[in-house]
PQR file of N, CA, C, O and H, with PARSE charges and radii, in Angstrom:
ATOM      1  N   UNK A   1      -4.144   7.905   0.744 -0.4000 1.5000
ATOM      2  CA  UNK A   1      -3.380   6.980  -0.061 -0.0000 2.0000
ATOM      3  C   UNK A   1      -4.283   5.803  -0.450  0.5500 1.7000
ATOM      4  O   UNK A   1      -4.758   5.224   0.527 -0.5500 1.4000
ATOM      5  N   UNK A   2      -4.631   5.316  -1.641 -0.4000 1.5000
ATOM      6  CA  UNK A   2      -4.908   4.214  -2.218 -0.0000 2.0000
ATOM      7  C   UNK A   2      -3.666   3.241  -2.465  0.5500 1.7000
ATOM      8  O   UNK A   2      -2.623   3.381  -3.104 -0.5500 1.4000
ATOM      9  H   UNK A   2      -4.245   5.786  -2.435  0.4000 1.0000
ATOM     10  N   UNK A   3      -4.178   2.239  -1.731 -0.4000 1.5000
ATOM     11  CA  UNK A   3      -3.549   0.905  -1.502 -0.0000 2.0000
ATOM     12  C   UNK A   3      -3.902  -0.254  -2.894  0.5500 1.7000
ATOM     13  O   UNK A   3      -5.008  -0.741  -3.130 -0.5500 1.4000
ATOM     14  H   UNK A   3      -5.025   2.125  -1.213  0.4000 1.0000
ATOM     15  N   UNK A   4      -2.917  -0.442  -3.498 -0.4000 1.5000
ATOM     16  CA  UNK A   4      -3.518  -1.487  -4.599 -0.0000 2.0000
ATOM     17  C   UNK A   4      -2.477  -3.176  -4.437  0.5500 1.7000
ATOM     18  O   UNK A   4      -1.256  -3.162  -4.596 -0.5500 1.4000
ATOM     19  H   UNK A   4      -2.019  -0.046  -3.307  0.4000 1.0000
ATOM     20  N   UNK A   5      -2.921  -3.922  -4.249 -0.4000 1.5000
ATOM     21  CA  UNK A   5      -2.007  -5.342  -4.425 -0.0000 2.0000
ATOM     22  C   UNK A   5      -1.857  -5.763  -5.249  0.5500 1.7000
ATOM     23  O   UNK A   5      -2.819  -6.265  -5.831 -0.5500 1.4000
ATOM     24  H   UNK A   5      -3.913  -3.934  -4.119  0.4000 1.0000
ATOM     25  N   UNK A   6      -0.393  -5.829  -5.881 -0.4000 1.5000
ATOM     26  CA  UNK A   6      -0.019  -6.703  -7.234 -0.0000 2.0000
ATOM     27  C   UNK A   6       0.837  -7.541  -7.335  0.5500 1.7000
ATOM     28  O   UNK A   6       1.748  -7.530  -8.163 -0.5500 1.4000
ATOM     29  H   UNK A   6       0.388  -5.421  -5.408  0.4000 1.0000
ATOM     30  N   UNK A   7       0.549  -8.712  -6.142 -0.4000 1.5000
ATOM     31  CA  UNK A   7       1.031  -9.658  -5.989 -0.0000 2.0000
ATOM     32  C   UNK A   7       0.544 -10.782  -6.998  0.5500 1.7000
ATOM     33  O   UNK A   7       1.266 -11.651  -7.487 -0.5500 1.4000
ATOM     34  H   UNK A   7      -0.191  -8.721  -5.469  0.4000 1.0000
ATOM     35  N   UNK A   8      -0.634 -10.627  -7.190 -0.4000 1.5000
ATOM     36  CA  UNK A   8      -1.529 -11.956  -8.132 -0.0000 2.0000
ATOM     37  C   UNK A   8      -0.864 -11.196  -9.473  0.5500 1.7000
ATOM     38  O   UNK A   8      -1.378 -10.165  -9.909 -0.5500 1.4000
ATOM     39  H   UNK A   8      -1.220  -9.921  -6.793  0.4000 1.0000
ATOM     40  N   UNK A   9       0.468 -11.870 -10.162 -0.4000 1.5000
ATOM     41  CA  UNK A   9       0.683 -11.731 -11.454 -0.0000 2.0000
ATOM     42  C   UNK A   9       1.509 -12.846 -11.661  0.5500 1.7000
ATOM     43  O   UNK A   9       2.266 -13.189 -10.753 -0.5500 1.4000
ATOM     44  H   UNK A   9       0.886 -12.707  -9.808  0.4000 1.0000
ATOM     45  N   UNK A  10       1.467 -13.650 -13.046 -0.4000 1.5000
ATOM     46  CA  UNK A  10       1.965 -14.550 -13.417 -0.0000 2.0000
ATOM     47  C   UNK A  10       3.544 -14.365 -13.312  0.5500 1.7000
ATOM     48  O   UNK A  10       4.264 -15.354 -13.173 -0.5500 1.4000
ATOM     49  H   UNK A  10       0.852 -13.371 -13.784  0.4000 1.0000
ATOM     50  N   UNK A  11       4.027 -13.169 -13.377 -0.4000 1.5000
ATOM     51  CA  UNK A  11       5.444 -13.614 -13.270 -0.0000 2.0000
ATOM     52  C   UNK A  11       6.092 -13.918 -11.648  0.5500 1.7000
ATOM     53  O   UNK A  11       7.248 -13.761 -11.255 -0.5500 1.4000
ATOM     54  H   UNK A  11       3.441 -12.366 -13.489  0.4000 1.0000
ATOM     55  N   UNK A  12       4.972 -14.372 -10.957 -0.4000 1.5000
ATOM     56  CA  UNK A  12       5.635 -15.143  -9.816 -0.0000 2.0000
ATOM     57  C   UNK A  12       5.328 -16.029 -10.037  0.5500 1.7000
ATOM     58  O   UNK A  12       4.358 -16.322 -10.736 -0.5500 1.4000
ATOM     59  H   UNK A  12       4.033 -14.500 -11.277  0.4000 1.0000
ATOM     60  N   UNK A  13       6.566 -17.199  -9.147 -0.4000 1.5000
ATOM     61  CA  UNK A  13       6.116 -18.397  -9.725 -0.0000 2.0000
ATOM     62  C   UNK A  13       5.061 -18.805  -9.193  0.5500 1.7000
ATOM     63  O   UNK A  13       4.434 -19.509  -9.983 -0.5500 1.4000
ATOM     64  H   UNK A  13       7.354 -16.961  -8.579  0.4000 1.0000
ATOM     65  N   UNK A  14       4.498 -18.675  -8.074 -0.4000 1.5000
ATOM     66  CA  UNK A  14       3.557 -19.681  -7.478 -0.0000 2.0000
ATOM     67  C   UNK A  14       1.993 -19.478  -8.560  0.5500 1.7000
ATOM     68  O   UNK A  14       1.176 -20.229  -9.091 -0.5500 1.4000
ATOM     69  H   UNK A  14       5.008 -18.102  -7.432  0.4000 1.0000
ATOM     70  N   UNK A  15       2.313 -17.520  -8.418 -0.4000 1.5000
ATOM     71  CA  UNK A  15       0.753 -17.470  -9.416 -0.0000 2.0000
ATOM     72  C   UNK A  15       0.644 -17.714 -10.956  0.5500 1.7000
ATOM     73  O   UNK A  15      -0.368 -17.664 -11.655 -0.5500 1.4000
ATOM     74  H   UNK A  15       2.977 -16.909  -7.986  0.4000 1.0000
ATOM     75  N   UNK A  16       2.472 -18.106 -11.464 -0.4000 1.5000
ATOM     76  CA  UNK A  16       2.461 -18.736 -12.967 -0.0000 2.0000
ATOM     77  C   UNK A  16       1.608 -20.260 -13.065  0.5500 1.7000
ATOM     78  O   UNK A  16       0.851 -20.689 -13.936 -0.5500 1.4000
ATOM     79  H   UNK A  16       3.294 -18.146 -10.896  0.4000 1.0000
ATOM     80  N   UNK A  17       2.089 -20.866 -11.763 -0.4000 1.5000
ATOM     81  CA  UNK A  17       1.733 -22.440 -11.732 -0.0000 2.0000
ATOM     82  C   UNK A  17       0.208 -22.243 -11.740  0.5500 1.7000
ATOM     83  O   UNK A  17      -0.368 -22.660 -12.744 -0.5500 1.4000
ATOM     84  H   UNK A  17       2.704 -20.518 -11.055  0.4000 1.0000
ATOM     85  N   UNK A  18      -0.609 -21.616 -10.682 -0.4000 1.5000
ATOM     86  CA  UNK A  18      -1.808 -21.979 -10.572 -0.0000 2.0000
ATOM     87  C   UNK A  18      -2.431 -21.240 -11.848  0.5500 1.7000
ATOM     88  O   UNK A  18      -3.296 -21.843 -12.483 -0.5500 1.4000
ATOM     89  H   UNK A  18      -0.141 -21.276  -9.866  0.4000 1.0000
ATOM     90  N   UNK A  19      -2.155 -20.357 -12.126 -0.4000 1.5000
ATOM     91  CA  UNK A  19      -2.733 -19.895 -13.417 -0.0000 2.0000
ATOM     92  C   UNK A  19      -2.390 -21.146 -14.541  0.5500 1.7000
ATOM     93  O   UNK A  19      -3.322 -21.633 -15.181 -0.5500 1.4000
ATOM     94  H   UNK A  19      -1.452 -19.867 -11.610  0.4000 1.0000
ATOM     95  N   UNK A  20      -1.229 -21.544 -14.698 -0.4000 1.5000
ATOM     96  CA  UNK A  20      -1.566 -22.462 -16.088 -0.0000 2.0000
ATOM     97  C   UNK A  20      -2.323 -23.848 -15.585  0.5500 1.7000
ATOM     98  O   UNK A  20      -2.674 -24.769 -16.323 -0.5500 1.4000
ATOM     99  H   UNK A  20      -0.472 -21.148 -14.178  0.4000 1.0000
ATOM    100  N   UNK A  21      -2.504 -23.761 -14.013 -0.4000 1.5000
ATOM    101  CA  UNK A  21      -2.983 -25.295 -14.001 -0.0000 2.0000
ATOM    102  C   UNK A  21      -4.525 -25.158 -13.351  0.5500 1.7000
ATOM    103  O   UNK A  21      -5.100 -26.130 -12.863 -0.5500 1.4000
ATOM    104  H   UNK A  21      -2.219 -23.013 -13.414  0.4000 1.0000
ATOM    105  N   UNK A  22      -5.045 -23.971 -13.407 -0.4000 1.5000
ATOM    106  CA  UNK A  22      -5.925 -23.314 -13.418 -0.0000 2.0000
ATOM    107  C   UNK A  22      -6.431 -23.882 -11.679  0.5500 1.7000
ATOM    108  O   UNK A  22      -7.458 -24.424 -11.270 -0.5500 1.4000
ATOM    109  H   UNK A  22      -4.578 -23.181 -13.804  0.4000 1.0000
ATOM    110  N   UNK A  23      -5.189 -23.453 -11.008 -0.4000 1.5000
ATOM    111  CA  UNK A  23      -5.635 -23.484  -9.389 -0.0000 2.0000
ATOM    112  C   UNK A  23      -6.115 -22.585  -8.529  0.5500 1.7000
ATOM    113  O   UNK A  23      -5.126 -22.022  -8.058 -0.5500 1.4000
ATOM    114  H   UNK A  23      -4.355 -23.012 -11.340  0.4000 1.0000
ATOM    115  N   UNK A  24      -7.174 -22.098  -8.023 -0.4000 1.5000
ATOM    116  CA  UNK A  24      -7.581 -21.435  -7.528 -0.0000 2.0000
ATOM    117  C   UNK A  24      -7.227 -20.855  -6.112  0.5500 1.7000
ATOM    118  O   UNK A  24      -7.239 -19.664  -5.801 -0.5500 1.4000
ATOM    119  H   UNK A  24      -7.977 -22.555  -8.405  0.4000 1.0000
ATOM    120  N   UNK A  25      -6.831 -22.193  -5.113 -0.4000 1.5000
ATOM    121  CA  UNK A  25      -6.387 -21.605  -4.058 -0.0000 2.0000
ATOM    122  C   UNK A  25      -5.624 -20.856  -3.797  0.5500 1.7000
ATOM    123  O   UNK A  25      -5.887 -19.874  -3.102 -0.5500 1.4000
ATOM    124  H   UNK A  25      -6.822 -23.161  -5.365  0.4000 1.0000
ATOM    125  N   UNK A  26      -4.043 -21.196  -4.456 -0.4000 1.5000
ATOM    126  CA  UNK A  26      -3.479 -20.195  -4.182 -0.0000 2.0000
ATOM    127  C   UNK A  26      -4.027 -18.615  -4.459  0.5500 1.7000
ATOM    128  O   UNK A  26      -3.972 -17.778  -3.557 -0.5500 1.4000
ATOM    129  H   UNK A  26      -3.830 -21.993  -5.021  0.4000 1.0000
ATOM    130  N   UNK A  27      -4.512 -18.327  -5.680 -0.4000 1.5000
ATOM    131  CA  UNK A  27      -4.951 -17.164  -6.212 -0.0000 2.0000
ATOM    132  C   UNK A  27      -5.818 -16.490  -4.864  0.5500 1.7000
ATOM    133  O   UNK A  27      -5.664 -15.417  -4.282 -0.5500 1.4000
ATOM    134  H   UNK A  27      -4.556 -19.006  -6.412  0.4000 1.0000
ATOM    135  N   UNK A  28      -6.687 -17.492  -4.667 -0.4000 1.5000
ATOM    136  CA  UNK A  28      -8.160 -16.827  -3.682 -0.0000 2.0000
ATOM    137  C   UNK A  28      -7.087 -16.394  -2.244  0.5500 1.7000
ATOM    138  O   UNK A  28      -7.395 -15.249  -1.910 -0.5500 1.4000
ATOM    139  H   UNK A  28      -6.813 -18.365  -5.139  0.4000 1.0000
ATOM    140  N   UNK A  29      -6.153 -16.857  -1.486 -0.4000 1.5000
ATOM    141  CA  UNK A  29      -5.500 -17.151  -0.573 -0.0000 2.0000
ATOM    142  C   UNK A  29      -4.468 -15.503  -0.789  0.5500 1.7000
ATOM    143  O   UNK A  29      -3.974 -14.867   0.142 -0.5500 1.4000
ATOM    144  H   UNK A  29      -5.903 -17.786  -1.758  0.4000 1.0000
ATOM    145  N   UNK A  30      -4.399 -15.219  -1.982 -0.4000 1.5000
ATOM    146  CA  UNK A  30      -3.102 -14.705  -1.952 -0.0000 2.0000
ATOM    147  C   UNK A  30      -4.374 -13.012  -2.313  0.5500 1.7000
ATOM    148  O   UNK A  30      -4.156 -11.874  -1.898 -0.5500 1.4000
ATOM    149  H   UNK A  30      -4.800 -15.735  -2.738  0.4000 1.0000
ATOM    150  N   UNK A  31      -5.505 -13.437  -3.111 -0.4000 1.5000
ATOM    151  CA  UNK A  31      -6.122 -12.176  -2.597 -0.0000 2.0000
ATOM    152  C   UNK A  31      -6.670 -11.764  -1.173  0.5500 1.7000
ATOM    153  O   UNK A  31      -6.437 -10.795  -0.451 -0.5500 1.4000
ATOM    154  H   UNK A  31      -5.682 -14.362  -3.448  0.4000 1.0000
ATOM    155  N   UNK A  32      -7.314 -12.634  -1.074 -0.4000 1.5000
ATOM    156  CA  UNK A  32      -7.854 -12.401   0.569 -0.0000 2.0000
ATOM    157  C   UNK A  32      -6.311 -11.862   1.586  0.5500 1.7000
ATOM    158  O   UNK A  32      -6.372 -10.866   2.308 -0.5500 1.4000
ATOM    159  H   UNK A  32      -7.503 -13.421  -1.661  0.4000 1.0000
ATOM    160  N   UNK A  33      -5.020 -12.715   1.460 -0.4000 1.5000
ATOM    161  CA  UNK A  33      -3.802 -11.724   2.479 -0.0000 2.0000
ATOM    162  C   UNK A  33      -3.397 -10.221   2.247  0.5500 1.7000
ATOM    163  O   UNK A  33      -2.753  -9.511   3.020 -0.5500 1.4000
ATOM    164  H   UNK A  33      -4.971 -13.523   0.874  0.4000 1.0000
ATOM    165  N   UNK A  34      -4.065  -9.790   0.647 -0.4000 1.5000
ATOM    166  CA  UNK A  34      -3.530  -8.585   0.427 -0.0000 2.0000
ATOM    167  C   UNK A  34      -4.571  -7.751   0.999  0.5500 1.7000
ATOM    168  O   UNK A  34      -4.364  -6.677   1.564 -0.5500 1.4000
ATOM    169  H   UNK A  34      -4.588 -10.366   0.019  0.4000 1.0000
ATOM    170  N   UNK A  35      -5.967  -8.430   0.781 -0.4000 1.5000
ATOM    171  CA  UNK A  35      -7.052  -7.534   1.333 -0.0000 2.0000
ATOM    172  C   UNK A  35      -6.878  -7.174   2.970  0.5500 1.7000
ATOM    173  O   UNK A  35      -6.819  -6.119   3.602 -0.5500 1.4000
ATOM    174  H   UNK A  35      -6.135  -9.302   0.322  0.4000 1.0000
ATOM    175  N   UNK A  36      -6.829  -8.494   3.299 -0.4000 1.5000
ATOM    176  CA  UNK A  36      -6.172  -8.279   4.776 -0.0000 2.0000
ATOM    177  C   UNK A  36      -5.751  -6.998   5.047  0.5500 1.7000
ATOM    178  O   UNK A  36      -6.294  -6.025   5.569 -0.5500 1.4000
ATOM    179  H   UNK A  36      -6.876  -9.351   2.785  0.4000 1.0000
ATOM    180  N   UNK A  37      -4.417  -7.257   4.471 -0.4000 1.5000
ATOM    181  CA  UNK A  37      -3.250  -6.355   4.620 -0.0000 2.0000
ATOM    182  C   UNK A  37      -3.275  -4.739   4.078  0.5500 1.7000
ATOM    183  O   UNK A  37      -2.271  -4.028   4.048 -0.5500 1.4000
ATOM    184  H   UNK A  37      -3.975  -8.048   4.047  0.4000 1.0000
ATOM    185  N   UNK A  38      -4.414  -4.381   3.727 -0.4000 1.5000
ATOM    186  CA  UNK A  38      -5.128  -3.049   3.134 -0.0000 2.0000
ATOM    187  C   UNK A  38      -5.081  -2.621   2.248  0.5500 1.7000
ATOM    188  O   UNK A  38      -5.156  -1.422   1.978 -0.5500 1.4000
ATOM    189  H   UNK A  38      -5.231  -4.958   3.752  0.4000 1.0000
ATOM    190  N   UNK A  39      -4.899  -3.803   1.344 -0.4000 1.5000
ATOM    191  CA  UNK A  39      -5.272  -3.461  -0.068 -0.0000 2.0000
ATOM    192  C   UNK A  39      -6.416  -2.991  -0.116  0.5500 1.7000
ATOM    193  O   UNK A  39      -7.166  -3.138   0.848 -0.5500 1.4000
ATOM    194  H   UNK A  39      -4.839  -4.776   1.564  0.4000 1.0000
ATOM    195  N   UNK A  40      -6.901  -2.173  -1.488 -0.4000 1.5000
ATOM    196  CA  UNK A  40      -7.927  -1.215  -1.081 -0.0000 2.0000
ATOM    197  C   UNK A  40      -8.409  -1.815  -2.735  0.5500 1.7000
ATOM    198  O   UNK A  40      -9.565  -1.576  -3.084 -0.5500 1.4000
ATOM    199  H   UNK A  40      -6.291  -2.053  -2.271  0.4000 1.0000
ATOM    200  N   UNK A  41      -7.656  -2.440  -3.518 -0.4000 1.5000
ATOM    201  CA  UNK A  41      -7.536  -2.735  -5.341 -0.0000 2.0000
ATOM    202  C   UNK A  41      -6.821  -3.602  -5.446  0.5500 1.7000
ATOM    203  O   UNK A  41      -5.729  -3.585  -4.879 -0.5500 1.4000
ATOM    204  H   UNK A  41      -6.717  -2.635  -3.235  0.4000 1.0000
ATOM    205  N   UNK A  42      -7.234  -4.640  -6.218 -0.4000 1.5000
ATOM    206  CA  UNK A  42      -6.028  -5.213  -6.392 -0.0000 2.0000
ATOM    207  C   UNK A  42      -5.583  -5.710  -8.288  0.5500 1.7000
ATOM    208  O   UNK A  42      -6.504  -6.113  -8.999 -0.5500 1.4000
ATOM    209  H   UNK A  42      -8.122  -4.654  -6.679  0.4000 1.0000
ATOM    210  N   UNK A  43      -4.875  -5.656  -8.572 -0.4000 1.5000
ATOM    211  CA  UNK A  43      -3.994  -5.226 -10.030 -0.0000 2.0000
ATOM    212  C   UNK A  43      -4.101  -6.917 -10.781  0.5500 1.7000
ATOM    213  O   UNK A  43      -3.586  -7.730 -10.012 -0.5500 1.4000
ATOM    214  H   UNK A  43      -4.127  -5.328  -7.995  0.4000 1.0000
ATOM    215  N   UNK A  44      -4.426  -7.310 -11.553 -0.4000 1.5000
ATOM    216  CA  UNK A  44      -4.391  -8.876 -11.608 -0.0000 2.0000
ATOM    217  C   UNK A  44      -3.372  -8.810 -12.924  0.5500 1.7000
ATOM    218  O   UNK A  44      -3.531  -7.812 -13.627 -0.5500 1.4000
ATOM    219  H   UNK A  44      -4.844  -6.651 -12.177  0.4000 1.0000
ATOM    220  N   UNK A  45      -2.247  -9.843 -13.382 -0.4000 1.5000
ATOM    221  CA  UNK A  45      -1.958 -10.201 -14.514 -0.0000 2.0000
ATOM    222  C   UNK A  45      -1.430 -11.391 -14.699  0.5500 1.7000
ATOM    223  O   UNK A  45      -0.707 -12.069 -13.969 -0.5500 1.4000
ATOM    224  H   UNK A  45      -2.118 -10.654 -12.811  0.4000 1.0000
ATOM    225  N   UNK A  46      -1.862 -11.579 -15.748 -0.4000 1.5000
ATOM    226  CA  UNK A  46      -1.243 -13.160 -16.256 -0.0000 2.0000
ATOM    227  C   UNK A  46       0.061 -13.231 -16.754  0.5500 1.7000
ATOM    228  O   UNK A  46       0.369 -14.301 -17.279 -0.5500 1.4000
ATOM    229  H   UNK A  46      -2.449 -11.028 -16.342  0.4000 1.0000
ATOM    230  N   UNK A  47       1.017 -12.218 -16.707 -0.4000 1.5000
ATOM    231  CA  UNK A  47       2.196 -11.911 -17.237 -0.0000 2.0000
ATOM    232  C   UNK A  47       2.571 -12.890 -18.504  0.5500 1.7000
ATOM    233  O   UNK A  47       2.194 -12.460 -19.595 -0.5500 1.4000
ATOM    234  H   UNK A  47       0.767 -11.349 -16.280  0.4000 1.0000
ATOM    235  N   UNK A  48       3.352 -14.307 -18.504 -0.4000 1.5000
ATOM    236  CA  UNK A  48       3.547 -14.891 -19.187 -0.0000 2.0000
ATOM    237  C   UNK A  48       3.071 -16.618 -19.271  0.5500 1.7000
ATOM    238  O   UNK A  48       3.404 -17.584 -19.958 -0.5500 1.4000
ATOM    239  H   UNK A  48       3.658 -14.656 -17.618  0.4000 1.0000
ATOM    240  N   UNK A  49       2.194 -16.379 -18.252 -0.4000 1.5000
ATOM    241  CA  UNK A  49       1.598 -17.624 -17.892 -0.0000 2.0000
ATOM    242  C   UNK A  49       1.135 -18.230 -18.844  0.5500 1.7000
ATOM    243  O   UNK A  49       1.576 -19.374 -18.955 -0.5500 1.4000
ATOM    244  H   UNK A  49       1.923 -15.594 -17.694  0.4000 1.0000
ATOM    245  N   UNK A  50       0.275 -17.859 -19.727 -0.4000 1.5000
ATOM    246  CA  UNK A  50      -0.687 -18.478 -20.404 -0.0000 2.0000
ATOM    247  C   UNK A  50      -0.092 -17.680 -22.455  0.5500 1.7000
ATOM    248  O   UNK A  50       0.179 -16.632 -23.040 -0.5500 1.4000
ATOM    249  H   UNK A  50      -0.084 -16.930 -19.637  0.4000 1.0000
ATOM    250  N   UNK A  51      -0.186 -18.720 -22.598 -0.4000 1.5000
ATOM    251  CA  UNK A  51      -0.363 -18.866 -24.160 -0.0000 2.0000
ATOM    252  C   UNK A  51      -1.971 -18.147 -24.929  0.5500 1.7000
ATOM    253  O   UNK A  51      -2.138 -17.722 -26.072 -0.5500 1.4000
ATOM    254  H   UNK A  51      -0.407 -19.572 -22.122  0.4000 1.0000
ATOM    255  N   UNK A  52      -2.776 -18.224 -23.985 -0.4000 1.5000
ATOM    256  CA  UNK A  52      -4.242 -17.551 -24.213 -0.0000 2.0000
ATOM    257  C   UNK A  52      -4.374 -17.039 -23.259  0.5500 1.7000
ATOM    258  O   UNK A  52      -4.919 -17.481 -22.248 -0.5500 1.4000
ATOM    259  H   UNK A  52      -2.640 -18.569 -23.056  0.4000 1.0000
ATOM    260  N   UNK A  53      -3.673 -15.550 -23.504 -0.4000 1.5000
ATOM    261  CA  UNK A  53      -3.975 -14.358 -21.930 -0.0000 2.0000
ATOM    262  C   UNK A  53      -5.313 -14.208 -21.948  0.5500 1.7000
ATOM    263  O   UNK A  53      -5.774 -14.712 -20.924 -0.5500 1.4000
ATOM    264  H   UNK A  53      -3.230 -15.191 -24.326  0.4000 1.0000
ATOM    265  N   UNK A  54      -6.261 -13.689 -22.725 -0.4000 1.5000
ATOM    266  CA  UNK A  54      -7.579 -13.372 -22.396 -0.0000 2.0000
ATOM    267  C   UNK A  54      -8.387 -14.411 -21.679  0.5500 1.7000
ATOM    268  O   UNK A  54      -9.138 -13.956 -20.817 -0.5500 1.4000
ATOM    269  H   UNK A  54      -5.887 -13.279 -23.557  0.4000 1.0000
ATOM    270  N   UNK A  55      -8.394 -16.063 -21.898 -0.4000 1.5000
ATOM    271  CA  UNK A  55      -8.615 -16.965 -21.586 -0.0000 2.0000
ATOM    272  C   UNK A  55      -8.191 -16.782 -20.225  0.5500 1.7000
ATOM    273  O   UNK A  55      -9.027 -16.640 -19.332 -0.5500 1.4000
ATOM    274  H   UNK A  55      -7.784 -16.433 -22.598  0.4000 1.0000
ATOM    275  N   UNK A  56      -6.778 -16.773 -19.967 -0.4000 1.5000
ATOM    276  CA  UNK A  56      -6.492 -16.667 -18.612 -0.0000 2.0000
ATOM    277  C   UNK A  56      -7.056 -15.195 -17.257  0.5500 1.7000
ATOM    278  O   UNK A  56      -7.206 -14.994 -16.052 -0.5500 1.4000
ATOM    279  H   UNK A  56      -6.099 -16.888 -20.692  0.4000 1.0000
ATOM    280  N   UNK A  57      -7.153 -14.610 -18.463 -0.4000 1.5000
ATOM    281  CA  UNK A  57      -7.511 -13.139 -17.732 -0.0000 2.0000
ATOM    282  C   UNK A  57      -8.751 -13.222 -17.010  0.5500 1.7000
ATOM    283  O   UNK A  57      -8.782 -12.979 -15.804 -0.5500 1.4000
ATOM    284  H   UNK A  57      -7.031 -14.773 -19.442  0.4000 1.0000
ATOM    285  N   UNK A  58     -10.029 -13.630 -17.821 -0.4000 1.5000
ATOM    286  CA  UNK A  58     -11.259 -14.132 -17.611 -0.0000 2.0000
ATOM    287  C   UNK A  58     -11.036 -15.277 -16.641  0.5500 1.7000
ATOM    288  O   UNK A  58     -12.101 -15.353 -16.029 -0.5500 1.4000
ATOM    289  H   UNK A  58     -10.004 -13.828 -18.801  0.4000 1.0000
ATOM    290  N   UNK A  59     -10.332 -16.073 -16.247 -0.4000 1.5000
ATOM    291  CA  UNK A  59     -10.216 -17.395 -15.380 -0.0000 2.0000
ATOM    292  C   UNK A  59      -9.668 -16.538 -13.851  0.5500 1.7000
ATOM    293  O   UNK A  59     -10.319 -16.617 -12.809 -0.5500 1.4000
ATOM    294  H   UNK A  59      -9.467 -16.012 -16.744  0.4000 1.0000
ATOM    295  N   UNK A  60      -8.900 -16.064 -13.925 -0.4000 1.5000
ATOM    296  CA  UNK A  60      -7.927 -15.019 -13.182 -0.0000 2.0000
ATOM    297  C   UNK A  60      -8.864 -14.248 -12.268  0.5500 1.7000
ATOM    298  O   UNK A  60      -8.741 -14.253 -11.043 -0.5500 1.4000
ATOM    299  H   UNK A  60      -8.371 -15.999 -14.771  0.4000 1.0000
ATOM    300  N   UNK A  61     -10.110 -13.372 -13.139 -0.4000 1.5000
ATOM    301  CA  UNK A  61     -10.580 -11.925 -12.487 -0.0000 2.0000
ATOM    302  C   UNK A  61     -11.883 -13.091 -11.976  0.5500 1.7000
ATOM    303  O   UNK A  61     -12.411 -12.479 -11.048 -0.5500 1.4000
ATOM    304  H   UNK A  61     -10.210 -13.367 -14.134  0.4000 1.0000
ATOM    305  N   UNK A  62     -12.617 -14.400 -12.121 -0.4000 1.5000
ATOM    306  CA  UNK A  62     -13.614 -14.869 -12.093 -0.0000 2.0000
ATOM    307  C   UNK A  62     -12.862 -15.533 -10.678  0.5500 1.7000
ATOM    308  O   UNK A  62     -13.368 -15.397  -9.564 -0.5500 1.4000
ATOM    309  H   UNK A  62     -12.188 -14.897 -12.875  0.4000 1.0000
ATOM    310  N   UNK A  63     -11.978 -16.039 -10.844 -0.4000 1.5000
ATOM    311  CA  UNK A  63     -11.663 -16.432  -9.574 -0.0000 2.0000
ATOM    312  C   UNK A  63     -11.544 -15.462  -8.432  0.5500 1.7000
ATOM    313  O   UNK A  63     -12.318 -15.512  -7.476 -0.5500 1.4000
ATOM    314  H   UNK A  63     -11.567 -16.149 -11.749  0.4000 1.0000
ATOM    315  N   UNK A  64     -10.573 -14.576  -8.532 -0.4000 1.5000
ATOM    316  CA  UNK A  64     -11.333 -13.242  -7.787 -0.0000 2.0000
ATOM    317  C   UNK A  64     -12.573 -13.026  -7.194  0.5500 1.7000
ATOM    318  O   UNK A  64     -13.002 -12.610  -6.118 -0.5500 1.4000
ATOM    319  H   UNK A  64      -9.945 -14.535  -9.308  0.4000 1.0000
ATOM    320  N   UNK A  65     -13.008 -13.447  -8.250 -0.4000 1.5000
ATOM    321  CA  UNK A  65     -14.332 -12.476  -8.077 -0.0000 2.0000
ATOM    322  C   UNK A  65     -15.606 -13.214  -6.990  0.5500 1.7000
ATOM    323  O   UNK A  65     -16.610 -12.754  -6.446 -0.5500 1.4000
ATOM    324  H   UNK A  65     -12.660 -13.785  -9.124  0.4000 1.0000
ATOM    325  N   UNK A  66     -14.845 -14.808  -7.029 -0.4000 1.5000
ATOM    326  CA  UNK A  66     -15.412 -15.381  -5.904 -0.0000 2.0000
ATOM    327  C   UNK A  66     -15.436 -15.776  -4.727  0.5500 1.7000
ATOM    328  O   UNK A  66     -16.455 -16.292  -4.269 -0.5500 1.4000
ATOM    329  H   UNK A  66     -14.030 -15.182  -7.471  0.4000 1.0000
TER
END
C-alpha cells in the first residue's frame, strides 16, 4: 500500500490562512506529522486560497521542499 497525505490543501482552514499569508509553519509542521505518520507522498493544493494558484503552488511545493 502507498500511503499519500492530503492534508496540506487550501480548503482547510488553517492551510487556507497560511497559504494566503504565506506562513510556513503551519505548512512545514503539518508535512513533517503526515510524514511521521507514514505518509509515503504527499498531495499539495491550494484549493481556493489564492487568487494566483500557480504563484501559490510554487510558494506551497518550495516550502515543502524545505
Amino acid at each position: 500500500m502507498y500511503v499519500i497525505g492530503e492534508r496540506i490543501n487550501g480548503m482547510f482552514k488553517e492551510m487556507k490562512r497560511a497559504i494566503q499569508e504565506k506562513d510556513k509553519k503551519p505548512v512545514r509542521e503539518m508535512a513533517l506529522a503526515q510524514l511521521k505518520a507514514g505518509a509515503q507522498a504527499l498531495d499539495l493544493n491550494v484549493g481556493p486560497a489564492s487568487d494566483k494558484p500557480v504563484e501559490a503552488m510554487m510558494w506551497l511545493v518550495e516550502t515543502v521542499r524545505e
